[in-house]
Amino acid sequence: MIGLHWRKTISTIVLLLYVATISLVVSSSTPQQFSLEDFQRVLRSSLDSELDKITDEKVSTAQETTNIHAKSKTLMRRRASIQNREEDVIKSRALFDRRSSGHVYTSEDIWDDIVRHTWKISDTIKRDEGKSLTRTTYNDDVTLPIPFLVCGEEHLDFNDIVASFNKLEEEALLVSSSHEEFCLVLSTTSVQGREIIDSFGGSLKGVPLPDFTKIQPGTIDEVLSKGWSVPFSHEQVVTKKSNATEMINHWERIIIVDFTAELSGMKEEADLLKVVNVITNDIQDMGEVGWYQNIDEEEKQQYSVDKSTIDIPSLSDVFSLTAITTAATSDNQRIRFWREVFKNGIESKHVCNTMFSTLFVKARSGNYSFEL
């Protein structure tokens, strides 16, 4: 699992999403399912607040909904306009009226969609040696190990469960324990995960960790707050260019990324840096693919496509909230916000090249995590 923490300062929402998405890795069967309530009881994460923001839209009035999301929309290249806000009011009112007379898209519905998407990704993501991440047809020999949350009933033994996944004790992380059950996080392939969970006959349940559940609570709200803006005003730039330049040079945002237990404690810092380089290369490739997919056919004629990128998925294809496309989510303000984040950020023409070119990686003590 790649976990995400925040301290002092954080760079940009795109950096938040790439470490969450890259840790993900049409299923025929799914093991005993986690309900949303069960999952939230075990792990607190940014998923909780995201579900609130998505479902707030259907219980608020149209005007309230627009006000809730107007601030976030202005972060997207400051493009919010009166006309856009009026259109949002109309769309939100139509969405509210439509749902009030039929089925309401609940947090549990969103959770089910996210889990289905996560299983689908885990069944199809692979990496050939020395190459980028790609999507493939279902194949138990090539799909990547991904982080799973696994919970067992109280009569089961922690070490027995870990051993059944062919793991050592230090390769699993115990996240909760009670008189009724205990839960751990470990990495496995989707095929192995299904087989082992099913072999326990209902006393063990598990789910691939969805992207948002790898981000610590409150992190996204902090990144989107005004406090993370570049610390100088327009007047300072005009009248004191040297001071403004100095402030920019000293402006820093830090993301702290924890590895899964299986990767933790790498012996050499060089090993950690190699993993980080793989992650950033994957994300840049996926961003490039996303940009190309989004441009029109006429513009595509201006570019030649590297054959090695043909099977690489875009970030918006693997990220849960941008990949879910249902009638209930098509007009949702919060989901539209995430699509704009990718469209105007890492899947835009500039693909955040400046950001990636200025990244600095610092290994933390024991090589259990790193700072970006």
Tab-separated table of C-alpha atoms in Angstrom, residues 123-287:
chain	number	residue	atom	x	y	z
A	123	ASP	CA	-7.546	-7.992	-12.919
A	124	THR	CA	-6.028	-6.261	-15.927
A	125	ILE	CA	-2.977	-4.250	-14.877
A	126	LYS	CA	0.456	-5.669	-15.625
A	127	ARG	CA	4.047	-4.728	-16.247
A	128	ASP	CA	6.457	-6.508	-18.553
A	129	GLU	CA	10.024	-6.418	-17.301
A	130	GLY	CA	11.614	-3.024	-17.897
A	131	LYS	CA	8.446	-1.584	-19.431
A	132	SER	CA	5.508	0.633	-18.471
A	133	LEU	CA	2.237	-0.334	-16.848
A	134	THR	CA	-0.284	-1.698	-19.345
A	135	ARG	CA	-3.837	-2.994	-19.362
A	136	THR	CA	-4.274	-6.515	-20.639
A	137	THR	CA	-6.872	-9.254	-20.870
A	138	TYR	CA	-7.350	-11.389	-17.780
A	139	ASN	CA	-4.184	-13.439	-17.141
A	140	ASP	CA	-3.196	-14.823	-13.748
A	141	ASP	CA	0.483	-15.000	-14.713
A	142	VAL	CA	1.066	-11.341	-15.441
A	143	THR	CA	-1.219	-9.183	-13.286
A	144	LEU	CA	0.594	-7.130	-10.652
A	145	PRO	CA	0.379	-7.642	-6.887
A	146	ILE	CA	-1.672	-4.848	-5.322
A	147	PRO	CA	-2.555	-3.862	-1.735
A	148	PHE	CA	-5.524	-5.742	-0.240
A	149	LEU	CA	-7.432	-5.166	2.971
A	150	VAL	CA	-8.137	-8.605	4.435
A	151	CYS	CA	-10.235	-9.253	7.562
A	152	GLY	CA	-10.574	-12.574	9.379
A	153	GLU	CA	-12.922	-13.790	12.091
A	154	GLU	CA	-11.592	-13.970	15.633
A	155	HIS	CA	-10.965	-17.742	15.587
A	156	LEU	CA	-8.450	-17.432	12.735
A	157	ASP	CA	-4.736	-16.994	13.324
A	158	PHE	CA	-2.899	-13.936	11.977
A	159	ASN	CA	0.221	-15.898	11.039
A	160	ASP	CA	-1.799	-18.615	9.306
A	161	ILE	CA	-3.530	-16.040	7.109
A	162	VAL	CA	-0.260	-14.322	6.238
A	163	ALA	CA	1.343	-17.673	5.420
A	164	SER	CA	-1.576	-18.640	3.190
A	165	PHE	CA	-0.658	-15.653	0.984
A	166	ASN	CA	2.959	-16.880	0.919
A	167	LYS	CA	4.073	-13.855	2.903
A	168	LEU	CA	6.322	-13.366	5.899
A	169	GLU	CA	4.917	-11.740	9.016
A	170	GLU	CA	6.829	-8.511	8.352
A	171	GLU	CA	5.262	-8.296	4.888
A	172	ALA	CA	1.788	-7.712	6.334
A	173	LEU	CA	0.486	-4.761	8.342
A	174	LEU	CA	-2.066	-5.278	11.114
A	175	VAL	CA	-4.471	-2.318	10.958
A	176	SER	CA	-7.183	-3.301	13.460
A	177	SER	CA	-8.013	-5.981	15.977
A	178	SER	CA	-11.083	-6.666	18.111
A	179	HIS	CA	-12.872	-9.563	19.807
A	180	GLU	CA	-14.807	-10.202	16.591
A	181	GLU	CA	-12.198	-9.789	13.842
A	182	PHE	CA	-8.760	-8.542	12.896
A	183	CYS	CA	-7.738	-6.833	9.673
A	184	LEU	CA	-4.452	-6.538	7.824
A	185	VAL	CA	-3.052	-5.044	4.641
A	186	LEU	CA	-0.839	-7.097	2.351
A	187	SER	CA	-0.057	-7.276	-1.352
A	188	THR	CA	-1.247	-10.039	-3.655
A	189	THR	CA	-2.566	-10.581	-7.163
A	190	SER	CA	-6.301	-10.489	-7.730
A	191	VAL	CA	-6.330	-14.166	-8.687
A	192	GLN	CA	-4.462	-15.294	-5.606
A	193	GLY	CA	-6.561	-12.988	-3.456
A	194	ARG	CA	-9.802	-14.551	-4.680
A	195	GLU	CA	-8.541	-18.107	-4.324
A	196	ILE	CA	-7.251	-17.700	-0.770
A	197	ILE	CA	-10.210	-15.691	0.492
A	198	ASP	CA	-12.639	-18.252	-0.968
A	199	SER	CA	-10.652	-21.121	0.584
A	200	PHE	CA	-11.547	-19.888	4.080
A	201	GLY	CA	-15.232	-20.548	3.456
A	202	GLY	CA	-16.666	-17.171	4.439
A	203	SER	CA	-14.558	-16.563	7.551
A	204	LEU	CA	-12.173	-14.323	5.578
A	205	LYS	CA	-13.084	-11.347	3.419
A	206	GLY	CA	-10.953	-8.964	1.398
A	207	VAL	CA	-10.953	-6.157	-1.139
A	208	PRO	CA	-8.290	-4.403	-3.227
A	209	LEU	CA	-7.671	-1.010	-1.642
A	210	PRO	CA	-9.384	1.694	-3.751
A	211	ASP	CA	-7.327	4.776	-4.586
A	212	PHE	CA	-8.978	7.273	-2.227
A	213	THR	CA	-8.537	4.921	0.729
A	214	LYS	CA	-4.752	5.350	0.460
A	215	ILE	CA	-4.937	9.075	1.183
A	216	GLN	CA	-5.035	10.243	4.777
A	217	PRO	CA	-8.197	12.075	5.971
A	218	GLY	CA	-8.106	15.833	5.480
A	219	THR	CA	-5.257	15.812	2.982
A	220	ILE	CA	-7.285	16.746	-0.096
A	221	ASP	CA	-9.110	19.564	1.684
A	222	GLU	CA	-5.763	20.970	2.825
A	223	VAL	CA	-4.332	20.865	-0.681
A	224	LEU	CA	-7.388	22.671	-2.041
A	225	SER	CA	-7.338	25.360	0.643
A	226	LYS	CA	-5.968	28.864	0.089
A	227	GLY	CA	-3.208	28.136	2.559
A	228	TRP	CA	-1.362	26.052	-0.019
A	229	SER	CA	-1.235	28.830	-2.630
A	230	VAL	CA	2.024	30.390	-3.816
A	231	PRO	CA	2.866	32.894	-1.014
A	232	PHE	CA	3.078	36.183	-2.890
A	233	SER	CA	0.636	38.670	-4.399
A	234	HIS	CA	0.409	40.160	-7.868
A	235	GLU	CA	1.633	43.531	-6.539
A	236	GLN	CA	4.772	41.959	-5.131
A	237	VAL	CA	5.557	40.379	-8.483
A	238	VAL	CA	5.249	43.712	-10.265
A	239	THR	CA	7.129	45.932	-7.777
A	240	LYS	CA	9.643	43.542	-6.268
A	241	LYS	CA	10.551	40.950	-8.836
A	242	SER	CA	13.720	39.873	-7.055
A	243	ASN	CA	11.856	39.293	-3.785
A	244	ALA	CA	9.080	37.450	-5.572
A	245	THR	CA	11.589	35.211	-7.345
A	246	GLU	CA	13.273	34.468	-4.046
A	247	MET	CA	9.926	33.600	-2.460
A	248	ILE	CA	9.121	31.232	-5.337
A	249	ASN	CA	12.501	29.559	-4.981
A	250	HIS	CA	11.844	28.961	-1.298
A	251	TRP	CA	8.227	27.908	-1.769
A	252	GLU	CA	7.968	24.229	-0.982
A	253	ARG	CA	5.222	21.663	-0.611
A	254	ILE	CA	5.919	18.184	0.719
A	255	ILE	CA	4.094	14.897	0.288
A	256	ILE	CA	5.049	11.985	2.526
A	257	VAL	CA	4.478	8.573	0.962
A	258	ASP	CA	4.553	5.317	2.917
A	259	PHE	CA	5.300	2.021	1.223
A	260	THR	CA	3.418	-1.215	1.741
A	261	ALA	CA	4.861	-3.464	4.430
A	262	GLU	CA	6.307	-5.664	1.696
A	263	LEU	CA	8.415	-2.796	0.310
A	264	SER	CA	9.223	-1.133	3.631
A	265	GLY	CA	12.721	-0.997	4.989
A	266	MET	CA	14.632	-1.343	1.727
A	267	LYS	CA	18.299	-1.820	2.491
A	268	GLU	CA	19.652	0.866	0.194
A	269	GLU	CA	18.392	4.339	-0.625
A	270	ALA	CA	19.165	3.564	-4.267
A	271	ASP	CA	16.483	0.858	-4.186
A	272	LEU	CA	13.946	3.376	-2.931
A	273	LEU	CA	14.881	5.916	-5.587
A	274	LYS	CA	14.476	3.246	-8.256
A	275	VAL	CA	10.903	2.578	-7.099
A	276	VAL	CA	10.105	6.303	-7.065
A	277	ASN	CA	11.456	6.715	-10.585
A	278	VAL	CA	9.259	3.860	-11.801
A	279	ILE	CA	6.204	5.502	-10.225
A	280	THR	CA	6.853	8.934	-11.715
A	281	ASN	CA	7.641	7.503	-15.153
A	282	ASP	CA	4.392	5.528	-15.104
A	283	ILE	CA	2.381	8.574	-14.161
A	284	GLN	CA	3.913	10.751	-16.845
A	285	ASP	CA	3.252	8.070	-19.465
A	286	MET	CA	-0.362	7.716	-18.306
A	287	GLY	CA	-0.830	11.480	-18.323
